[in-house]
Tab-separated table of C-alpha atoms and ligand atoms in Angstrom:
chain	number	residue	atom	x	y	z
A	1	MET	CA	67.927	44.380	-14.957
A	2	GLN	CA	71.633	44.129	-15.400
A	3	ILE	CA	74.067	41.306	-15.412
A	4	GLU	CA	75.364	41.560	-11.901
A	5	ASN	CA	78.754	40.082	-11.397
A	6	ARG	CA	82.261	41.159	-12.190
A	7	SER	CA	83.417	38.156	-10.188
A	8	GLY	CA	82.038	35.048	-8.539
A	9	GLU	CA	79.109	34.039	-10.692
A	10	PRO	CA	79.567	31.530	-13.492
A	11	VAL	CA	80.831	32.730	-16.826
A	12	VAL	CA	78.213	33.890	-19.312
A	13	PRO	CA	77.776	31.125	-21.877
A	14	LYS	CA	78.686	31.468	-25.510
A	15	LEU	CA	75.807	33.076	-27.355
A	16	LYS	CA	74.479	32.497	-30.830
A	17	CYS	CA	75.047	35.060	-33.556
A	18	PRO	CA	71.650	36.069	-35.027
A	19	VAL	CA	73.251	36.600	-38.428
A	20	CYS	CA	75.392	33.528	-39.060
A	21	GLU	CA	74.353	31.325	-36.129
A	22	GLY	CA	77.987	30.876	-35.126
A	23	SER	CA	78.874	31.166	-31.470
A	24	VAL	CA	80.142	34.374	-29.884
A	25	ASP	CA	82.303	34.641	-26.744
A	26	ILE	CA	80.920	37.052	-24.195
A	27	PRO	CA	83.053	38.058	-21.187
A	28	ASP	CA	81.466	37.483	-17.793
A	29	ASP	CA	81.487	41.181	-16.905
A	30	ALA	CA	79.508	42.199	-19.982
A	31	LEU	CA	76.619	44.622	-19.524
A	32	GLU	CA	73.365	45.009	-21.365
A	33	GLY	CA	73.865	47.309	-24.360
A	34	GLU	CA	77.461	46.214	-24.908
A	35	LEU	CA	78.542	45.855	-28.521
A	36	PHE	CA	80.374	42.909	-30.016
A	37	GLU	CA	81.673	42.441	-33.491
A	38	HIS	CA	81.346	38.857	-34.564
A	39	GLN	CA	84.729	38.046	-36.051
A	40	GLU	CA	83.443	35.227	-38.229
A	41	CYS	CA	80.741	37.158	-40.093
A	42	GLY	CA	81.537	40.785	-39.267
A	43	ALA	CA	78.095	41.536	-37.792
A	44	GLN	CA	77.781	44.299	-35.182
A	45	LEU	CA	75.872	42.760	-32.305
A	46	GLU	CA	74.357	44.127	-29.137
A	47	LEU	CA	73.898	42.202	-25.906
A	48	VAL	CA	70.343	42.399	-24.570
A	49	ILE	CA	68.223	40.656	-21.991
A	50	GLU	CA	64.968	39.153	-23.252
A	51	ASN	CA	62.685	37.309	-20.849
A	52	GLY	CA	65.558	37.031	-18.430
A	53	GLN	CA	67.826	35.499	-21.059
A	54	LEU	CA	70.965	37.015	-22.493
A	55	VAL	CA	70.738	37.199	-26.259
A	56	LEU	CA	72.578	38.915	-29.063
A	57	LYS	CA	70.717	40.995	-31.599
A	58	LEU	CA	71.832	43.083	-34.525
A	59	ALA	CA	73.030	46.438	-33.183
A	60	GLU	CA	70.827	49.466	-33.659
A	61	GLU	CA	71.666	51.532	-36.739
A	62	VAL	CA	73.256	54.924	-36.354
A	63	ALA	CA	70.471	57.485	-36.094
A	64	GLU	CA	70.403	61.140	-37.032
A	65	ASP	CA	70.838	62.268	-33.430
A	66	TRP	CA	73.776	60.021	-32.558
A	67	GLY	CA	77.128	61.400	-31.561
A	68	GLU	CA	78.816	63.658	-29.107
B	1	MET	CA	80.360	57.014	-3.709
B	2	ILE	CA	77.809	55.314	-5.933
B	3	ILE	CA	77.974	56.740	-9.429
B	4	GLY	CA	75.161	56.272	-11.922
B	5	LEU	CA	75.996	55.733	-15.572
B	6	ALA	CA	73.098	56.414	-17.942
B	7	TYR	CA	73.749	54.805	-21.305
B	8	ASP	CA	72.123	53.255	-24.343
B	9	ILE	CA	75.110	51.595	-25.962
B	10	LEU	CA	78.106	50.494	-23.956
B	11	ARG	CA	81.111	51.771	-25.879
B	12	THR	CA	84.810	51.894	-25.030
B	13	GLU	CA	84.289	55.221	-23.235
B	14	GLU	CA	81.625	53.802	-20.923
B	15	LYS	CA	83.834	50.830	-20.096
B	16	LEU	CA	86.756	53.149	-19.350
B	17	LEU	CA	84.547	55.209	-17.025
B	18	ILE	CA	83.233	52.142	-15.203
B	19	ASP	CA	86.736	50.764	-14.759
B	20	ALA	CA	88.041	54.125	-13.562
B	21	ALA	CA	85.265	54.465	-10.986
B	22	LYS	CA	85.937	51.005	-9.607
B	23	ARG	CA	89.672	51.577	-9.574
B	24	LEU	CA	89.103	54.741	-7.539
B	25	GLY	CA	87.056	52.823	-4.992
B	26	HIS	CA	83.566	53.808	-6.101
B	27	SER	CA	80.740	51.627	-7.265
B	28	VAL	CA	78.765	52.052	-10.438
B	29	LYS	CA	75.066	51.696	-11.025
B	30	PRO	CA	74.506	51.182	-14.752
B	31	ILE	CA	71.241	52.748	-15.956
B	32	PHE	CA	70.342	51.179	-19.305
B	33	VAL	CA	68.086	53.904	-20.639
B	34	PRO	CA	66.329	52.030	-23.506
B	35	LYS	CA	64.646	49.668	-21.050
B	36	ARG	CA	63.494	52.193	-18.449
B	37	ILE	CA	59.915	53.049	-17.574
B	38	GLU	CA	59.855	56.584	-16.226
B	39	TRP	CA	56.776	57.881	-14.424
B	40	LEU	CA	57.086	61.610	-14.575
B	41	ASN	CA	54.775	62.144	-11.597
B	42	ASN	CA	57.195	60.399	-9.264
B	43	THR	CA	59.580	63.182	-8.482
B	44	TYR	CA	60.933	61.282	-5.518
B	45	ASN	CA	62.657	58.094	-6.424
B	46	GLU	CA	64.100	55.657	-3.932
B	47	GLU	CA	66.110	53.977	-6.646
B	48	PHE	CA	68.330	57.000	-7.245
B	49	ARG	CA	68.533	58.402	-3.729
B	50	GLU	CA	71.881	56.780	-3.041
B	51	LEU	CA	73.610	58.103	-6.141
B	52	GLY	CA	76.216	60.837	-5.801
B	53	PHE	CA	75.683	61.836	-9.414
B	54	VAL	CA	74.938	60.324	-12.793
B	55	LEU	CA	77.235	60.429	-15.802
B	56	GLU	CA	75.019	60.964	-18.845
B	57	ARG	CA	76.446	58.821	-21.650
B	58	CYS	CA	73.641	58.119	-24.143
B	59	VAL	CA	74.897	58.193	-27.716
B	60	SER	CA	71.462	59.264	-28.917
B	61	HIS	CA	71.123	62.976	-28.247
B	62	TYR	CA	67.397	62.764	-27.527
B	63	ARG	CA	67.844	59.858	-25.145
B	64	ALA	CA	70.599	61.809	-23.391
B	65	LEU	CA	68.392	64.885	-23.098
B	66	SER	CA	65.390	62.905	-21.882
B	67	SER	CA	67.153	60.784	-19.313
B	68	ALA	CA	69.107	63.775	-17.996
B	69	VAL	CA	66.050	65.938	-17.450
B	70	ILE	CA	64.162	63.073	-15.781
B	71	LEU	CA	67.020	62.297	-13.394
B	72	GLU	CA	67.472	65.963	-12.568
B	73	GLY	CA	63.747	66.217	-11.895
B	74	ARG	CA	64.278	63.600	-9.212
B	75	GLY	CA	67.014	65.608	-7.592
B	76	VAL	CA	69.980	63.623	-8.907
B	77	PRO	CA	72.886	65.713	-10.232
B	78	VAL	CA	73.642	64.790	-13.837
B	79	VAL	CA	76.903	65.455	-15.685
B	80	ASN	CA	76.383	67.109	-17.984
B	81	PRO	CA	73.064	68.614	-16.970
B	82	TYR	CA	70.110	68.699	-19.340
B	83	ARG	CA	70.583	72.370	-20.164
B	84	VAL	CA	74.234	71.904	-21.126
B	85	ILE	CA	73.379	68.885	-23.301
B	86	ARG	CA	70.680	70.921	-25.018
B	87	ASP	CA	72.919	73.937	-25.611
B	88	CYS	CA	75.763	71.826	-27.034
B	89	GLY	CA	73.503	69.435	-28.969
B	90	ASP	CA	72.200	72.103	-31.302
B	91	LYS	CA	74.859	73.995	-33.260
B	92	LEU	CA	72.569	76.956	-33.763
B	93	VAL	CA	72.122	77.319	-30.005
B	94	THR	CA	75.828	76.779	-29.277
B	95	THR	CA	77.016	79.342	-31.817
B	96	THR	CA	74.408	81.848	-30.634
B	97	ILE	CA	75.509	81.504	-27.009
B	98	LEU	CA	79.231	81.667	-27.822
B	99	ALA	CA	78.811	84.686	-30.083
B	100	SER	CA	76.710	86.489	-27.503
B	101	LYS	CA	79.552	86.096	-24.999
B	102	GLY	CA	82.053	87.559	-27.424
B	103	ILE	CA	83.805	84.242	-28.077
B	104	PRO	CA	85.325	84.069	-31.585
B	105	VAL	CA	83.319	81.736	-33.835
B	106	PRO	CA	83.301	81.418	-37.637
B	107	LYS	CA	80.963	83.898	-39.304
B	108	THR	CA	77.662	82.012	-39.390
B	109	VAL	CA	74.217	82.710	-40.773
B	110	VAL	CA	70.897	80.921	-40.282
B	111	VAL	CA	68.179	81.024	-42.929
B	112	TYR	CA	64.888	79.203	-43.421
B	113	ASN	CA	64.622	78.874	-47.193
B	114	ARG	CA	66.775	78.475	-50.286
B	115	ASP	CA	66.424	81.974	-51.682
B	116	LYS	CA	67.608	83.480	-48.467
B	117	ALA	CA	70.378	80.885	-48.336
B	118	ILE	CA	71.671	82.002	-51.719
B	119	GLU	CA	71.404	85.642	-50.726
B	120	ALA	CA	73.219	85.085	-47.441
B	121	ALA	CA	75.955	82.931	-49.004
B	122	ARG	CA	76.719	85.665	-51.531
B	123	GLU	CA	77.296	88.043	-48.697
B	124	LEU	CA	79.325	85.490	-46.735
B	125	GLY	CA	81.504	84.624	-49.743
B	126	TYR	CA	82.396	81.146	-51.059
B	127	PRO	CA	83.359	78.532	-50.069
B	128	VAL	CA	80.719	78.045	-47.401
B	129	VAL	CA	80.011	75.133	-45.093
B	130	VAL	CA	76.454	73.919	-44.488
B	131	LYS	CA	75.808	71.920	-41.329
B	132	PRO	CA	72.847	70.156	-39.812
B	133	ILE	CA	72.129	71.836	-36.497
B	134	LEU	CA	71.758	68.378	-34.947
B	135	GLY	CA	74.188	65.545	-35.488
B	136	SER	CA	77.792	64.584	-35.191
B	137	TRP	CA	80.769	62.746	-36.664
B	138	GLY	CA	80.774	65.076	-39.664
B	139	ARG	CA	77.601	63.561	-41.077
B	140	PHE	CA	75.731	65.701	-43.634
B	141	ILE	CA	78.246	68.506	-43.290
B	142	ALA	CA	78.963	69.802	-46.775
B	143	ARG	CA	81.105	72.449	-48.410
B	144	ALA	CA	79.932	74.535	-51.339
B	145	THR	CA	82.622	76.223	-53.398
B	146	ASN	CA	80.059	78.048	-55.550
B	147	GLU	CA	76.373	78.735	-55.907
B	148	ASP	CA	75.734	75.579	-57.941
B	149	ASP	CA	77.163	73.402	-55.188
B	150	LEU	CA	75.067	75.216	-52.657
B	151	LEU	CA	71.895	74.679	-54.685
B	152	ASP	CA	72.636	70.937	-54.824
B	153	ILE	CA	73.153	70.831	-51.083
B	154	LEU	CA	69.962	72.814	-50.472
B	155	ASP	CA	67.949	70.502	-52.777
B	156	PHE	CA	69.183	67.607	-50.781
B	157	ARG	CA	68.412	69.239	-47.441
B	158	GLU	CA	64.964	70.436	-48.453
B	159	SER	CA	64.046	66.894	-49.505
B	160	MET	CA	64.896	65.436	-46.092
B	161	ASN	CA	61.969	64.621	-43.839
B	162	SER	CA	63.373	65.919	-40.573
B	163	PRO	CA	62.282	69.505	-39.999
B	164	HIS	CA	65.696	70.482	-38.652
B	165	PHE	CA	67.161	70.051	-42.149
B	166	LYS	CA	65.019	72.960	-43.282
B	167	ILE	CA	66.875	75.285	-40.980
B	168	HIS	CA	70.045	76.117	-42.873
B	169	TYR	CA	73.097	76.856	-40.782
B	170	ILE	CA	75.689	78.257	-43.161
B	171	GLN	CA	79.198	79.120	-42.179
B	172	GLN	CA	82.242	80.754	-43.643
B	173	TYR	CA	84.765	78.100	-44.685
B	174	ILE	CA	87.869	78.443	-42.536
B	175	GLU	CA	91.204	77.847	-44.289
B	176	LYS	CA	92.787	75.887	-41.508
B	177	PRO	CA	95.987	73.857	-41.494
B	178	ASP	CA	95.556	70.133	-42.190
B	179	ARG	CA	94.187	69.733	-38.681
B	180	ASP	CA	91.837	71.053	-36.045
B	181	ILE	CA	91.910	70.825	-32.260
B	182	ARG	CA	89.790	68.847	-29.834
B	183	ALA	CA	90.359	69.983	-26.280
B	184	PHE	CA	88.815	68.471	-23.177
B	185	TYR	CA	87.476	70.668	-20.414
B	186	VAL	CA	87.049	69.056	-16.989
B	187	TRP	CA	85.632	71.279	-14.251
B	188	GLY	CA	87.706	74.377	-14.966
B	189	ARG	CA	90.815	72.687	-16.363
B	190	VAL	CA	91.998	71.582	-19.788
B	191	PRO	CA	93.945	68.424	-18.934
B	192	VAL	CA	94.403	67.058	-22.440
B	193	ALA	CA	93.938	67.940	-26.096
B	194	ILE	CA	94.564	66.403	-29.488
B	195	TYR	CA	95.044	67.577	-33.031
B	196	ARG	CA	92.936	65.798	-35.583
B	197	TYR	CA	94.981	65.593	-38.771
B	198	SER	CA	93.445	64.840	-42.116
B	199	LYS	CA	93.971	65.447	-45.814
B	200	ARG	CA	90.252	66.124	-45.979
B	201	TRP	CA	88.805	69.357	-44.675
B	202	LYS	CA	86.593	67.346	-42.358
B	203	THR	CA	89.039	66.025	-39.784
B	204	ASN	CA	86.640	63.900	-37.692
B	205	THR	CA	88.316	60.761	-36.410
B	206	ALA	CA	85.085	58.967	-37.319
B	207	LEU	CA	85.980	59.868	-40.933
B	208	GLY	CA	89.597	58.775	-40.701
B	209	GLY	CA	91.214	61.830	-39.091
B	210	LYS	CA	94.372	60.951	-37.185
B	211	ALA	CA	94.661	61.921	-33.526
B	212	VAL	CA	97.967	63.351	-32.276
B	213	LYS	CA	98.672	64.833	-28.853
B	214	ALA	CA	98.428	68.624	-28.839
B	215	ASP	CA	100.069	71.121	-26.508
B	216	LEU	CA	97.881	74.165	-26.410
B	217	SER	CA	99.006	77.741	-25.942
B	218	GLU	CA	97.883	79.766	-22.918
B	219	GLU	CA	95.568	81.644	-25.214
B	220	GLN	CA	93.972	78.475	-26.590
B	221	ILE	CA	93.486	77.067	-23.105
B	222	GLU	CA	91.823	80.284	-22.012
B	223	LEU	CA	89.511	80.135	-25.016
B	224	VAL	CA	88.525	76.543	-24.237
B	225	ILE	CA	87.731	77.466	-20.632
B	226	LYS	CA	85.745	80.530	-21.632
B	227	SER	CA	83.738	78.532	-24.170
B	228	ALA	CA	82.931	75.751	-21.727
B	229	GLU	CA	81.919	78.241	-19.065
B	230	ALA	CA	79.644	79.981	-21.550
B	231	VAL	CA	77.334	76.948	-21.480
B	232	GLY	CA	77.753	76.213	-17.788
B	233	GLY	CA	80.794	73.968	-17.685
B	234	GLY	CA	81.084	70.426	-16.368
B	235	VAL	CA	82.887	68.000	-18.661
B	236	LEU	CA	83.048	69.055	-22.287
B	237	GLY	CA	84.808	68.636	-25.604
B	238	VAL	CA	85.694	71.931	-27.258
B	239	ASP	CA	86.717	72.095	-30.938
B	240	LEU	CA	89.032	74.843	-32.118
B	241	MET	CA	90.075	75.850	-35.617
B	242	GLU	CA	93.307	77.738	-36.234
B	243	THR	CA	93.072	80.423	-38.895
B	244	LYS	CA	95.843	81.525	-41.243
B	245	ASN	CA	96.438	84.717	-39.326
B	246	GLY	CA	97.018	82.936	-36.059
B	247	GLU	CA	93.550	83.348	-34.608
B	248	ASN	CA	91.596	80.553	-32.961
B	249	LEU	CA	87.893	80.052	-33.592
B	250	VAL	CA	85.565	77.819	-31.610
B	251	GLY	CA	83.850	75.284	-33.868
B	252	GLU	CA	81.542	73.493	-31.507
B	253	LEU	CA	81.045	72.032	-28.049
B	254	ASN	CA	80.306	68.416	-27.177
B	255	ALA	CA	78.469	67.430	-24.016
B	256	VAL	CA	78.786	63.616	-24.214
B	257	ILE	CA	82.469	63.344	-24.959
B	258	GLU	CA	84.113	60.618	-26.999
B	259	PHE	CA	87.722	60.139	-26.012
B	260	ARG	CA	88.978	56.668	-26.852
B	261	ASN	CA	91.376	58.045	-29.480
B	262	THR	CA	92.639	60.709	-27.117
B	263	VAL	CA	93.407	58.135	-24.433
B	264	GLN	CA	95.081	55.924	-26.983
B	265	VAL	CA	97.459	58.538	-28.381
B	266	THR	CA	98.155	60.589	-25.241
B	267	GLY	CA	98.051	57.871	-22.599
B	268	TYR	CA	96.175	60.357	-20.430
B	269	ASP	CA	93.704	58.771	-18.021
B	270	LEU	CA	90.823	61.054	-18.943
B	271	ALA	CA	88.197	58.665	-17.576
B	272	GLY	CA	89.968	58.667	-14.205
B	273	ASP	CA	90.200	62.449	-14.257
B	274	VAL	CA	86.500	62.833	-15.060
B	275	VAL	CA	85.459	60.462	-12.280
B	276	LYS	CA	87.849	61.872	-9.690
B	277	SER	CA	87.065	65.527	-10.282
B	278	THR	CA	83.319	64.980	-10.578
B	279	VAL	CA	83.355	63.110	-7.255
B	280	GLU	CA	85.169	66.123	-5.727
B	281	VAL	CA	82.415	68.422	-6.988
B	282	PHE	CA	79.523	66.364	-5.608
B	283	LYS	CA	80.910	64.886	-2.410
B	284	LYS	CA	79.013	66.154	0.584
C	1	ATP	N1	83.560	76.476	-41.030
C	1	ATP	C1	84.450	75.485	-41.180
C	1	ATP	N2	85.551	75.627	-41.953
C	1	ATP	C2	86.432	74.629	-42.112
C	1	ATP	N3	86.316	73.419	-41.522
C	1	ATP	C3	85.241	73.205	-40.738
C	1	ATP	C4	84.257	74.220	-40.526
C	1	ATP	N4	83.325	73.726	-39.696
C	1	ATP	C5	83.685	72.470	-39.411
C	1	ATP	N5	84.841	72.146	-40.027
C	1	ATP	C6	85.513	70.854	-39.930
C	1	ATP	O1	84.568	69.860	-40.255
C	1	ATP	C7	84.613	68.779	-39.349
C	1	ATP	C8	83.269	68.561	-38.680
C	1	ATP	O2	82.890	69.710	-37.988
C	1	ATP	P1	82.115	69.695	-36.600
C	1	ATP	O3	83.026	69.280	-35.513
C	1	ATP	O4	81.437	71.004	-36.467
C	1	ATP	O5	81.047	68.546	-36.891
C	1	ATP	P2	80.381	67.415	-36.024
C	1	ATP	O6	79.679	66.560	-36.988
C	1	ATP	O7	79.577	68.014	-34.951
C	1	ATP	O8	81.590	66.604	-35.402
C	1	ATP	P3	81.859	66.029	-33.913
C	1	ATP	O9	80.709	66.376	-33.058
C	1	ATP	O10	82.023	64.573	-34.102
C	1	ATP	O11	83.132	66.716	-33.514
C	1	ATP	C9	85.733	69.114	-38.385
C	1	ATP	O12	86.888	68.473	-38.832
C	1	ATP	C10	85.930	70.599	-38.517
C	1	ATP	O13	87.256	70.978	-38.318
C	2	ZN	ZN1	78.007	36.038	-37.009
């Protein structure tokens, strides 16, 4: 499942930061897997869909096989 | 055309590619690899039939390899293909292929234990560079200026759990200027390149290296093309090192290119180029 619209549909609501519980602005054309840095607390967050809901979770840590 | 984009993390590069595709009148089908369920028995797949090709963009090498081979198994062209990702993802494989085609690479030796590492390094001459065969962004790449340094590095490597750390890829240290070169190969051309300047010997931009637009010589361009063709071409990043006596050596090849810095400092629309020329290749 992806978030469909680049236009038309209502704007994605503000989501809650899992680290500091502050709110995070997500653009309406965001896709699953997109990274956001929460300005307030500095956390690296990843947008995911859980049970049909958009949520932010702490981004995956860099693994040994990451890169070009 | 409908272009697939296989990814695990949506970075600046993926966004640039999506925007470029849309700008050029194509549509994009994002394929979020971490959430897929792939039945390997289904070689025919309705879901992908409409795709002109898939851009493989997973930041995890093993996810890139896996999703590429699965998509190819279903008859979808993938850029870069599985085989190219494999050959560029492992430095031992890349160097072996390049050397076998007569392409100039730093003198490199592979050994499987510390005694042989010491023996080989003596013959190579210090300083030497030890690299993980898998990995990127300069991580775990170390320089030994003498045998003591090398022993420390080997201790460290031999204590790592991953088996690939027990294969020691040891290379002659190249006295290069305070920079190296990252060139981009796109289907037979070299449209853009940067220097990566750094006071450190590791010039990776991920480690603070500064990107500056580079104008390559005919000879360097030819070397980039030859190197990319050695692994089967497509869209690649090719790293060159300039030696003191004016030679160029190929450091490594990258099959899932990172180019945000290049776009930023050169203004070159590399994402647009990649999309446009890949569409040309696969349009029926
Ligand atoms: N033999 C060598 N002598 C001198 N410098 C080297 C040598 N090998 C690599 N370097 C430098 O070390 C840095 C990392 O090398 P390399 O590109 O092989 O690693 P990497 O981790 O795969 O990086 P990436 O994939 O992000 O480009 C580069 O700046 C390169 O110029
Ligand atoms: Zn926060």
